[in-house]
Each structure stands twice: as structure tokens, then as C-alpha cells.
Short mmCIF file of C-alpha atoms and ligand atoms in Angstrom, two decimals:
data_model
loop_
_atom_site.label_atom_id
_atom_site.label_comp_id
_atom_site.label_asym_id
_atom_site.label_seq_id
_atom_site.Cartn_x
_atom_site.Cartn_y
_atom_site.Cartn_z
CA MET A 20 -76.89 138.27 -9.75
CA LEU A 21 -75.57 137.56 -6.51
CA ALA A 22 -78.14 138.35 -3.94
CA GLN A 23 -76.09 137.34 -1.11
CA LEU A 24 -72.58 136.22 0.23
CA GLU A 25 -74.05 132.78 0.56
CA ASP A 26 -74.77 132.99 -3.04
CA ALA A 27 -71.39 134.38 -3.89
CA VAL A 28 -69.74 131.16 -2.23
CA LYS A 29 -72.07 128.84 -4.11
CA TYR A 30 -71.14 130.69 -7.26
CA LEU A 31 -67.44 130.31 -6.71
CA LYS A 32 -68.09 126.13 -6.83
CA ARG A 33 -70.05 125.74 -10.00
CA LYS A 34 -68.22 123.03 -11.81
CA GLU A 35 -68.72 125.80 -15.30
CA LEU A 36 -66.44 128.47 -13.39
CA LEU A 37 -63.45 125.40 -13.18
CA SER A 38 -63.64 124.95 -16.46
CA ILE A 39 -63.80 128.28 -17.83
CA LEU A 40 -60.60 128.89 -15.62
CA LYS A 41 -58.73 126.05 -16.97
CA ILE A 42 -59.68 127.44 -20.31
CA GLN A 43 -58.33 131.34 -18.88
CA THR A 44 -54.77 129.97 -18.06
CA THR A 45 -54.70 128.24 -21.97
CA VAL A 46 -55.91 131.41 -23.04
CA LEU A 47 -53.05 133.57 -21.07
CA LYS A 48 -49.97 131.34 -22.06
CA ALA A 49 -50.93 130.93 -25.44
CA LEU A 50 -51.31 134.52 -25.65
CA GLU A 51 -47.26 135.10 -23.86
CA ASP A 52 -46.35 132.32 -25.68
CA PHE A 53 -47.29 134.03 -28.81
CA MET A 54 -46.35 137.63 -28.03
CA VAL A 55 -42.57 136.44 -26.93
CA SER A 56 -42.60 134.02 -30.33
CA ARG A 57 -42.72 137.16 -32.39
CA GLY A 58 -40.24 139.20 -30.19
CA PHE A 59 -42.70 141.63 -28.01
CA ILE A 60 -40.97 142.50 -25.00
CA GLN A 61 -43.01 141.63 -21.32
CA LEU A 62 -43.72 144.83 -19.09
CA MET A 63 -44.77 144.60 -15.73
CA PRO A 64 -48.10 146.97 -15.91
CA ILE A 65 -48.50 150.28 -13.18
CA ILE A 66 -51.47 150.96 -11.41
CA THR A 67 -50.84 154.41 -9.96
CA SER A 68 -49.87 156.87 -11.99
CA ARG A 69 -49.75 160.91 -12.25
CA PHE A 70 -51.94 160.43 -15.90
CA THR A 71 -53.95 157.89 -17.42
CA ASP A 72 -56.27 157.18 -20.64
CA PRO A 73 -59.22 159.67 -20.83
CA LEU A 74 -61.24 157.50 -22.31
CA GLY A 75 -63.06 159.84 -24.46
CA PRO A 76 -64.34 160.65 -26.44
CA ASP A 77 -64.85 157.03 -26.71
CA PRO A 78 -68.98 156.03 -27.82
CA GLY A 79 -67.63 152.83 -25.97
CA SER A 80 -67.20 154.35 -22.70
CA SER A 81 -69.39 155.52 -19.54
CA VAL A 82 -67.19 155.92 -16.79
CA VAL A 83 -68.65 158.09 -13.79
CA ALA A 84 -65.31 159.27 -12.09
CA LEU A 85 -61.73 158.98 -12.08
CA PRO A 86 -60.33 156.44 -9.75
CA LYS A 87 -57.44 158.33 -8.03
CA ILE A 88 -55.64 157.52 -4.63
CA LYS A 89 -53.92 159.91 -1.97
CA TYR A 90 -50.16 158.79 -1.39
CA TYR A 91 -48.90 161.35 1.46
CA ASP A 92 -49.04 164.99 -0.92
CA GLU A 93 -49.59 163.10 -4.32
CA GLU A 94 -52.72 162.69 -5.77
CA LEU A 95 -52.42 159.55 -8.02
CA VAL A 96 -55.02 157.93 -10.58
CA LEU A 97 -55.49 154.08 -11.39
CA THR A 98 -55.10 153.11 -14.45
CA GLN A 99 -57.78 153.20 -16.90
CA SER A 100 -55.32 151.81 -19.59
CA MET A 101 -52.07 152.02 -20.01
CA ILE A 102 -51.71 153.56 -23.79
CA LEU A 103 -49.66 156.63 -22.75
CA HIS A 104 -47.29 154.57 -20.58
CA LYS A 105 -46.86 152.25 -23.66
CA GLN A 106 -46.13 155.05 -25.77
CA LEU A 107 -43.35 156.47 -23.37
CA SER A 108 -41.90 152.63 -23.06
CA LEU A 109 -40.96 152.64 -26.78
CA LEU A 110 -38.35 155.16 -25.24
CA THR A 111 -36.22 152.29 -23.76
CA GLY A 112 -35.50 151.14 -27.27
CA ALA A 113 -37.81 148.13 -26.96
CA ASP A 114 -39.64 148.23 -30.37
CA LYS A 115 -42.35 145.82 -29.61
CA ILE A 116 -44.09 145.63 -26.44
CA PHE A 117 -46.71 144.34 -24.17
CA ILE A 118 -48.45 144.13 -20.80
CA MET A 119 -50.81 142.09 -19.12
CA SER A 120 -52.58 145.76 -17.68
CA PRO A 121 -55.15 145.55 -15.06
CA ASN A 122 -57.66 148.21 -15.51
CA VAL A 123 -60.11 149.89 -13.58
CA ARG A 124 -62.51 151.99 -14.87
CA LEU A 125 -66.18 153.10 -13.07
CA GLU A 126 -68.78 152.49 -15.66
CA ASP A 127 -71.77 153.46 -15.36
CA LYS A 128 -74.16 151.26 -13.33
CA ALA A 129 -76.46 151.04 -16.52
CA ARG A 130 -74.05 148.74 -17.99
CA ARG A 131 -74.57 146.24 -15.73
CA THR A 132 -77.20 144.24 -18.46
CA THR A 133 -74.81 144.57 -21.42
CA GLY A 134 -73.18 140.97 -21.01
CA ARG A 135 -69.81 142.54 -21.70
CA HIS A 136 -69.03 145.39 -19.17
CA LEU A 137 -66.92 145.02 -15.46
CA PHE A 138 -65.24 147.70 -13.78
CA GLU A 139 -62.21 145.66 -13.30
CA PHE A 140 -60.50 144.06 -15.97
CA THR A 141 -57.38 143.22 -17.46
CA GLN A 142 -56.58 143.74 -20.80
CA MET A 143 -53.62 142.55 -22.96
CA ASP A 144 -51.87 145.58 -24.73
CA PHE A 145 -49.11 145.85 -27.02
CA GLU A 146 -47.83 148.88 -29.00
CA ILE A 147 -45.42 148.19 -32.11
CA ALA A 148 -42.92 151.23 -32.61
CA TYR A 149 -43.37 152.25 -36.20
CA GLY A 150 -45.86 149.89 -36.60
CA THR A 151 -48.60 150.55 -39.05
CA MET A 152 -52.33 149.53 -38.55
CA LYS A 153 -51.73 146.43 -41.45
CA ASP A 154 -49.16 145.32 -39.34
CA VAL A 155 -51.65 145.11 -35.99
CA MET A 156 -54.51 143.76 -37.97
CA SER A 157 -52.30 140.59 -39.15
CA LEU A 158 -50.76 140.16 -35.86
CA THR A 159 -53.76 139.71 -34.04
CA GLU A 160 -55.73 137.17 -36.52
CA ASP A 161 -52.46 135.44 -36.54
CA MET A 162 -52.95 135.90 -32.47
CA LEU A 163 -56.52 135.22 -32.03
CA CYS A 164 -56.36 131.78 -34.25
CA GLU A 165 -53.31 130.31 -32.14
CA VAL A 166 -55.55 131.06 -29.19
CA ILE A 167 -58.37 129.00 -30.55
CA SER A 168 -56.39 126.30 -31.67
CA ARG A 169 -54.29 126.10 -28.60
CA VAL A 170 -57.48 126.05 -27.09
CA LEU A 171 -59.12 123.30 -29.22
CA LYS A 172 -56.21 121.34 -28.64
CA GLU A 173 -56.06 121.55 -24.75
CA ARG A 174 -59.27 121.94 -23.48
CA GLY A 175 -61.76 120.10 -25.52
CA GLU A 176 -63.21 118.13 -22.05
CA GLU A 177 -63.95 121.98 -20.50
CA LEU A 178 -65.31 123.28 -24.11
CA GLU A 179 -67.65 120.02 -23.95
CA LEU A 180 -68.67 120.52 -20.25
CA LEU A 181 -69.46 124.08 -21.41
CA GLY A 182 -71.35 123.08 -24.59
CA ARG A 183 -69.11 125.03 -26.52
CA LYS A 184 -68.47 124.50 -30.45
CA LEU A 185 -65.50 126.86 -31.82
CA GLU A 186 -63.96 127.09 -34.89
CA ILE A 187 -60.77 129.08 -36.28
CA PRO A 188 -61.65 131.80 -38.24
CA PRO A 189 -60.41 132.06 -41.73
CA ARG A 190 -57.95 134.56 -42.88
CA PRO A 191 -57.80 137.36 -43.95
CA PHE A 192 -60.99 138.79 -41.62
CA LYS A 193 -63.35 140.80 -43.02
CA VAL A 194 -63.43 144.44 -42.63
CA TYR A 195 -66.00 147.66 -42.44
CA THR A 196 -65.76 150.88 -41.63
CA THR A 197 -67.97 152.69 -38.82
CA HIS A 198 -69.20 154.88 -41.78
CA GLU A 199 -70.84 151.92 -43.34
CA LEU A 200 -72.24 149.81 -40.35
CA GLU A 201 -73.44 153.24 -39.16
CA GLU A 202 -75.38 153.57 -42.52
CA GLU A 203 -76.64 150.67 -43.04
CA TYR A 204 -77.81 149.07 -38.97
CA GLY A 205 -77.67 152.24 -37.10
CA LYS A 206 -76.02 153.69 -33.89
CA ASN A 207 -76.21 150.36 -32.59
CA TRP A 208 -74.16 148.64 -34.77
CA GLU A 209 -71.99 146.61 -32.92
CA ILE A 210 -74.13 144.50 -31.12
CA LEU A 211 -76.71 143.71 -34.77
CA ALA A 212 -73.15 143.18 -36.80
CA SER A 213 -71.75 141.06 -34.69
CA LEU A 214 -74.99 139.28 -34.30
CA GLU A 215 -75.24 138.69 -37.89
CA ASN A 216 -71.20 137.72 -38.53
CA LYS A 217 -70.22 134.10 -38.13
CA TYR A 218 -66.61 135.20 -37.34
CA PRO A 219 -64.63 138.03 -35.72
CA PHE A 220 -64.34 141.01 -37.90
CA TRP A 221 -62.58 144.49 -38.26
CA VAL A 222 -63.88 147.90 -37.92
CA LEU A 223 -62.20 151.30 -39.24
CA CYS A 224 -61.95 154.60 -38.31
CA PHE A 225 -63.67 155.86 -35.08
CA LYS A 226 -63.64 159.47 -33.92
CA ARG A 227 -61.79 158.94 -29.99
CA GLU A 228 -59.21 159.81 -27.72
CA PHE A 229 -56.37 162.39 -28.80
CA TYR A 230 -53.68 159.59 -29.29
CA ASP A 231 -55.23 157.71 -32.08
CA ARG A 232 -54.12 159.18 -35.54
CA GLU A 233 -56.21 161.11 -37.78
CA ASP A 234 -55.52 159.75 -41.37
CA PRO A 235 -53.05 162.89 -42.51
CA GLU A 236 -54.59 162.52 -46.11
CA ASN A 237 -58.00 162.48 -45.07
CA PRO A 238 -58.64 164.84 -42.28
CA GLY A 239 -61.49 163.67 -40.36
CA HIS A 240 -61.48 160.06 -40.65
CA TYR A 241 -58.46 158.11 -38.35
CA ARG A 242 -56.28 155.44 -38.68
CA ASN A 243 -57.91 153.08 -35.70
CA TYR A 244 -59.88 150.21 -35.65
CA ASP A 245 -61.67 147.64 -33.57
CA LEU A 246 -62.12 143.60 -33.55
CA ILE A 247 -65.51 142.97 -33.20
CA TYR A 248 -66.59 139.14 -31.90
CA PRO A 249 -69.57 137.53 -33.65
CA GLU A 250 -72.91 135.82 -32.22
CA GLY A 251 -73.33 138.97 -30.66
CA PHE A 252 -70.63 139.01 -28.32
CA GLY A 253 -69.39 142.75 -29.42
CA GLU A 254 -66.07 144.41 -29.42
CA GLY A 255 -62.53 142.50 -27.82
CA LEU A 256 -60.10 144.62 -28.97
CA SER A 257 -59.35 148.07 -29.93
CA GLY A 258 -56.26 150.02 -31.26
CA GLY A 259 -54.88 152.34 -33.92
CA GLU A 260 -51.62 154.33 -35.21
CA ARG A 261 -51.12 156.87 -32.90
CA GLU A 262 -50.11 160.45 -33.40
CA TRP A 263 -46.09 161.14 -31.88
CA GLU A 264 -46.04 164.96 -32.95
CA TYR A 265 -46.48 168.19 -29.89
CA ASP A 266 -48.92 170.08 -32.40
CA LYS A 267 -51.36 167.63 -33.20
CA ILE A 268 -51.51 166.09 -29.71
CA ILE A 269 -52.32 169.25 -27.87
CA ALA A 270 -54.73 170.45 -30.88
CA ARG A 271 -56.61 167.07 -30.27
CA ILE A 272 -56.93 167.70 -26.63
CA GLU A 273 -58.19 170.73 -27.09
CA ARG A 274 -60.55 169.66 -29.51
CA ASP A 275 -61.84 167.47 -27.14
CA GLY A 276 -62.31 169.90 -24.64
CA LEU A 277 -59.40 168.35 -21.97
CA ASP A 278 -57.68 169.71 -19.14
CA PRO A 279 -54.17 169.70 -20.97
CA SER A 280 -52.74 170.20 -17.27
CA ARG A 281 -53.56 166.72 -16.44
CA TYR A 282 -51.46 165.19 -19.43
CA ARG A 283 -48.56 167.97 -18.28
CA GLU A 284 -45.33 165.53 -18.20
CA TYR A 285 -46.38 163.25 -21.13
CA LEU A 286 -46.93 166.55 -23.04
CA TYR A 287 -43.45 167.94 -21.96
CA ILE A 288 -42.27 164.59 -23.25
CA ALA A 289 -44.03 165.02 -26.66
CA LYS A 290 -43.21 168.38 -26.59
CA ARG A 291 -38.94 167.22 -26.74
CA GLY A 292 -39.90 165.47 -29.83
CA LEU A 293 -39.16 162.12 -27.92
CA LEU A 294 -42.26 160.28 -28.80
CA ILE A 295 -42.21 157.57 -31.68
CA PRO A 296 -44.40 156.29 -34.40
CA SER A 297 -46.28 153.27 -33.32
CA ALA A 298 -49.13 151.28 -33.69
CA GLY A 299 -50.91 148.76 -31.02
CA ALA A 300 -54.07 147.84 -29.40
CA GLY A 301 -55.44 146.44 -26.29
CA ILE A 302 -57.33 142.78 -25.89
CA GLY A 303 -59.62 142.15 -23.49
CA VAL A 304 -58.64 138.89 -21.26
CA GLU A 305 -62.19 138.32 -19.79
CA ARG A 306 -63.94 139.72 -23.07
CA LEU A 307 -61.79 137.11 -25.03
CA VAL A 308 -62.63 134.22 -22.65
CA ARG A 309 -66.10 135.22 -22.74
CA PHE A 310 -66.42 134.77 -26.00
CA LEU A 311 -64.35 131.41 -26.25
CA VAL A 312 -66.12 129.80 -23.66
CA GLY A 313 -69.64 130.97 -25.00
CA ALA A 314 -70.76 132.66 -21.34
CA LYS A 315 -73.94 134.96 -21.35
CA HIS A 316 -72.28 137.01 -19.28
CA ILE A 317 -68.85 138.47 -18.65
CA GLY A 318 -68.80 138.20 -15.20
CA ASP A 319 -69.47 134.97 -15.37
CA VAL A 320 -65.92 134.50 -16.19
CA GLN A 321 -64.41 135.98 -12.95
CA PRO A 322 -64.35 134.27 -9.81
CA PHE A 323 -64.73 137.41 -8.11
CA ARG A 324 -66.96 139.29 -10.22
CA ARG A 325 -66.86 143.15 -10.47
CA VAL A 326 -69.75 143.97 -12.61
CA PRO A 327 -70.89 147.88 -12.58
CA GLY A 328 -74.05 148.52 -10.71
CA GLU A 329 -73.58 145.03 -9.24
CA PRO A 330 -72.70 144.36 -4.88
CA VAL A 331 -69.33 143.42 -4.23
CA PHE A 332 -69.38 139.68 -2.31
CA LEU A 333 -65.76 138.87 -2.19
P1 LIG B 10 -60.50 150.33 -25.24
O1 LIG B 10 -58.94 150.49 -25.81
O2 LIG B 10 -61.05 151.46 -24.19
O3 LIG B 10 -61.80 149.88 -26.29
O4 LIG B 10 -60.27 148.47 -24.09
C1 LIG B 10 -59.33 147.77 -24.83
C2 LIG B 10 -60.15 146.19 -24.83
O5 LIG B 10 -60.80 146.32 -23.39
C3 LIG B 10 -61.55 146.64 -24.95
O6 LIG B 10 -61.88 146.24 -26.92
C4 LIG B 10 -62.20 145.33 -24.42
O7 LIG B 10 -62.02 144.14 -24.54
C5 LIG B 10 -61.77 145.48 -23.27
N1 LIG B 10 -62.82 146.21 -22.53
C6 LIG B 10 -62.70 147.66 -21.96
N2 LIG B 10 -63.49 148.15 -21.04
C7 LIG B 10 -63.75 146.56 -20.62
C8 LIG B 10 -65.19 146.54 -19.68
N3 LIG B 10 -65.43 147.57 -18.88
N4 LIG B 10 -65.58 145.15 -19.47
C9 LIG B 10 -64.49 144.66 -19.58
N5 LIG B 10 -63.85 144.95 -20.93
C10 LIG B 10 -63.28 146.03 -21.13
MG1 LIG B 11 -62.71 150.16 -27.45
#
């Protein structure tokens, strides 16, 4: 999109960008206010660690490499998501936590034109000790409606400049399963179903990473969920109830063909029986802002674009 450094300067000066950043300010404040009002404790993010989210198998993921840095004798990875640390953070005794968590995901450059992929973004990641999928879904619905209501109240001028009409969606949101949607729309259901819906909706039951809980009553089914934005904007949040028992976790790691030694420290704690059952989710901030402002490409909400396959100027 940007051909040279001069374009990057022009891009920073667009009046639309300033309106988007003002809306983003309201969104961030509304998210934090909402979580704190519901009793969540805010943690600071980590961006280096011994282990991070494997991001697979997840049909939504396409990372080409795990980002690593060397620091003295230690090789550390950059955070792809804080999921495993969210589980560990519940050992503090905090029963509800959230983090504004920057993620680096080296997405395939073929994702340049999807309109919804960045290789660096921030998610608001949260986890509830002893929570259920129901708890997370109802909390998320309240959160999204509260954020939209704040944006409507505080940023009418900016929405008008951007030509964006927003509406508070009716609750409860519609719920589908991946199986239903795949049968109706085929493999590309995310965008096709998103285009056909006027309001955000839920999709349940994804076969994905080892930490998402398999339904003990219905093996091969998963107690996890995505929130999909309407109008073709696609996925906005992913989450699930979590596995906490060592035997189940190790069996899933092996099933996924992952190297258990990558998760040595996490598995050590799991084996000691210290993980707490929980449920949570992560909502991508840039995807949320893109949906709220109606931007064509997610890169358009970032002053310093981080779009896979696009050169980085600033
Ligand atoms: P995940 O659990 O991997 O689905 O990530 C949680 C949320 O982060 C997603 O639902 C998106 O809103 C956001 N997200 C994930 N990957 C990307 C990406 N490459 N670019 C922008 N946002 C992303
Ligand atoms: Mg996802």
C-alpha cells in the first residue's frame, strides 16, 4: 500500500487516521473501565519468554516462523499470545485477570490482502478462574455493547467524518457451530457468514490448540468459541475453556505433533497439579477498531503499519 517513505509521512497526516486514533482511545478506555468494573485485575504484558502459544493447529493461523531473540546464553521467544501465562497467572490467587498484550505473529505474506491480518497487534486477553464458556460469552456481549455505546456517545463527530454508522447489537448474540457453518458455506464460512449477518455472532467448537478443552461428554468436540463481526469483517475474538489436567495436556501436545520439551516449565507446573480450571478469550484491539470505524484494511487503523508482506517504513 505504501510505496515509499514519503507515502508513509502522507499516510500519518491523513485526517481519517486522527479520527480513528481518537475512537481507539475511547475503545481502550472503555475496555479497561469495563474489565475493572467487573472485578478483573490488570497485568502487564510480557513480550519475551521461554515458551509461547504454539498457534496451531488452528485453521486461522499461518505463521511462517517463531520469533526468537538471543539474550546472553538464553534463547527467548517473543509472545505470540499470553495464553499459557494467563493460566499461570491464576496461581497468584487473582480469579479474573486481563492484559493489553502485544503479540508478534509472523504471518504468511499471502495474508497481505485479507484486510484482517497484521504481524504485530495487541489483544485484550482475559481469563476467569473456574469460569465457563457461558460466563465468557455473556461478559463479551456486555463488553462489546458497552464499548459501542461509549463510542457512540463520545465520538459522534469522528464517526461522521469516517462515514460510519454504528448500532448497539441486540443481545443475546446468535450462536452457530463450526459444523453447521461449514456445511452451509464450506471452508470459507468465516467471511461468507460474516457478510450475511447484520450483527456479531458466536461460533462454537473448533479443533485447535492443546490448551482448549475437549468436551469430556462429547469427545472430538471442543468447549471453545469465536466471536465473528458482521459485514465481512470476520473473526474478532477467540477463546475457550481450558485443559488443566497434565495427562490431557500431554496427550493433546503429542496428538498435535508438538515437541513437549518446548513447554517444559509449563508442563512441570501442570504435572504438579497446580493449573486451575479456567475459561477466557482474547479480543484483537485493531480488529475491533477496524470494525467500529469500518476501515477497509486493518493496517489502516495503525499509524505504523505492520501488514504481512508490506514493507515497514517507520
Ligand atoms: P487467537 O486466539 O489466535 O484467535 O487471537 C485472538 C484475537 O487476536 C483474534 O480473534 C483476533 O481478533 C486477533 N488476531 C489474531 N491474529 C491476528 C493478526 N494476525 N492480525 C490482527 N489481529 C489478530
Ligand atoms: Mg482465532
